[in-house]
Amino acid sequence: HRRLPPVFHVAGTNGKGSTCAYLRAILEASGAAVHVFTSPHLVNYRERIVLAGAEIADGAFIDAIGRVDAAAGDDDLTLFETITCAAFLAFAETPADYLVLEVGLGGRLDATNVIEKPLAAVITPIALDHQNFLGDTLAAIAGEKAGIVRKDAPAVVGPQTPEAMAVIERKSQEAGAPLFAFGSAWNAWAENGRLIYQDDAGLCDLAAPRLAGAHQFMNAGLAIAALRAAGLM
């Protein structure tokens, strides 16, 4: 995990997959090679691991899983922990410019949360989910999701309820992470069928997202905000 390319770490309840897809698309359009780790998969486990733009091959996936299993020995890893370790192994051994890393569950205790300093910690809108693991209030869940923020790495935050936002603000302050939040540091909206994005650096008038749904304007806006906060746009 210390030999990975620069990371965008993405947590939240709604829109993680779309936000990761937009981050990947924008970075690849700029000519960058991008690793991606997402979950769950639709057809097979290999979909979760994209190496420099291409889904991991069968042989490479089986080899990585076998090496992780051998290294774990008697340690009883969960399925997600095993796949995360295999993904990190493959990412570390395959050159790329960036890694878009989606949290599996929560954030604070998630297997992906070993990144010491991401380019940005991205938090999509939070709702009640996995309450048996994360807590039964938005505040409790937000505290778990905000566990990915790191000192001196921007915390880029999508639209939140006041309850969740208060927790994220506090966690970011405690961690020493600069906050780049929707509604204060950046905004995005649909206008005349186009995506309008605005922050302190200016306004962007962009084509509409290709993914269907009005909510995709906000997900795309969050991806742009993450790239801007990381200094890449």
Short mmCIF file of N, CA, C and O in Angstrom, two decimals, residues 7 23 32 51 56-57 71 84 91 106 109 111 115 118 131 141 181 183 185 194 221 226-227 230:
data_model
loop_
_atom_site.label_atom_id
_atom_site.label_comp_id
_atom_site.label_asym_id
_atom_site.label_seq_id
_atom_site.Cartn_x
_atom_site.Cartn_y
_atom_site.Cartn_z
N VAL A 7 -3.60 8.70 -4.82
CA VAL A 7 -4.92 8.10 -4.61
C VAL A 7 -6.01 9.14 -4.41
O VAL A 7 -5.84 10.11 -3.66
N LEU A 23 -14.25 10.39 -12.08
CA LEU A 23 -12.83 10.63 -11.82
C LEU A 23 -11.96 9.88 -12.83
O LEU A 23 -11.03 10.45 -13.41
N ALA A 32 -3.91 10.25 -18.66
CA ALA A 32 -3.33 9.52 -17.54
C ALA A 32 -3.73 8.05 -17.57
O ALA A 32 -4.80 7.68 -18.05
N LEU A 51 -6.62 -2.24 -13.93
CA LEU A 51 -5.20 -1.94 -13.94
C LEU A 51 -4.87 -1.06 -15.12
O LEU A 51 -4.93 -1.50 -16.28
N ILE A 56 -8.40 -6.45 -14.71
CA ILE A 56 -7.34 -7.41 -14.44
C ILE A 56 -7.63 -8.74 -15.13
O ILE A 56 -8.78 -9.20 -15.18
N ALA A 57 -6.60 -9.35 -15.69
CA ALA A 57 -6.75 -10.62 -16.40
C ALA A 57 -6.96 -11.77 -15.41
O ALA A 57 -6.60 -11.68 -14.23
N ALA A 71 0.37 -15.42 2.04
CA ALA A 71 0.93 -14.48 3.02
C ALA A 71 0.09 -14.40 4.28
O ALA A 71 0.61 -14.21 5.38
N THR A 84 -9.15 -6.83 -1.54
CA THR A 84 -8.47 -5.54 -1.39
C THR A 84 -6.96 -5.73 -1.39
O THR A 84 -6.23 -5.00 -2.07
N PHE A 91 -1.94 -3.34 -8.05
CA PHE A 91 -1.72 -1.91 -8.31
C PHE A 91 -0.26 -1.53 -8.10
O PHE A 91 0.31 -0.75 -8.86
N GLY A 106 -18.34 1.78 5.07
CA GLY A 106 -17.96 2.77 6.07
C GLY A 106 -16.77 3.58 5.63
O GLY A 106 -16.83 4.33 4.66
N LEU A 109 -12.87 1.88 9.50
CA LEU A 109 -12.35 0.53 9.69
C LEU A 109 -12.30 -0.28 8.39
O LEU A 109 -12.07 -1.49 8.42
N ALA A 111 -11.06 -1.91 4.90
CA ALA A 111 -9.77 -2.47 4.50
C ALA A 111 -8.98 -1.53 3.59
O ALA A 111 -7.75 -1.61 3.54
N ILE A 115 -4.38 4.22 3.40
CA ILE A 115 -3.71 5.25 2.61
C ILE A 115 -3.28 6.38 3.55
O ILE A 115 -4.10 6.97 4.24
N PRO A 118 -3.91 10.68 0.82
CA PRO A 118 -4.48 10.68 -0.53
C PRO A 118 -4.37 12.07 -1.17
O PRO A 118 -4.16 13.08 -0.48
N GLN A 131 -26.56 -0.11 8.93
CA GLN A 131 -26.72 0.39 10.29
C GLN A 131 -26.25 -0.60 11.35
O GLN A 131 -25.85 -0.20 12.44
N ILE A 141 -22.97 7.40 11.32
CA ILE A 141 -22.51 6.91 10.02
C ILE A 141 -21.53 7.90 9.40
O ILE A 141 -20.49 7.52 8.84
N ALA A 181 -16.07 21.78 0.67
CA ALA A 181 -17.42 21.24 0.77
C ALA A 181 -18.40 21.91 -0.19
O ALA A 181 -18.30 23.11 -0.48
N GLY A 183 -21.55 23.77 -1.48
CA GLY A 183 -22.34 24.84 -0.93
C GLY A 183 -21.52 25.96 -0.33
O GLY A 183 -22.03 27.06 -0.12
N ALA A 185 -17.39 25.81 -0.62
CA ALA A 185 -16.19 25.88 -1.46
C ALA A 185 -16.49 25.64 -2.93
O ALA A 185 -15.75 26.11 -3.81
N ARG A 194 -26.93 21.58 -19.45
CA ARG A 194 -25.48 21.52 -19.30
C ARG A 194 -25.11 21.51 -17.82
O ARG A 194 -25.93 21.84 -16.95
N GLY A 221 -20.06 16.86 -10.62
CA GLY A 221 -19.53 18.04 -9.97
C GLY A 221 -18.59 17.69 -8.83
O GLY A 221 -17.54 18.34 -8.64
N ALA A 226 -13.06 17.30 -6.63
CA ALA A 226 -11.93 16.53 -6.11
C ALA A 226 -10.67 16.80 -6.93
O ALA A 226 -9.58 16.99 -6.37
N LEU A 227 -10.81 16.84 -8.23
CA LEU A 227 -9.66 17.11 -9.09
C LEU A 227 -9.14 18.52 -8.89
O LEU A 227 -7.93 18.76 -8.88
N ALA A 230 -7.33 18.80 -5.61
CA ALA A 230 -6.02 18.14 -5.70
C ALA A 230 -5.04 18.89 -6.59
O ALA A 230 -3.90 18.48 -6.73
#
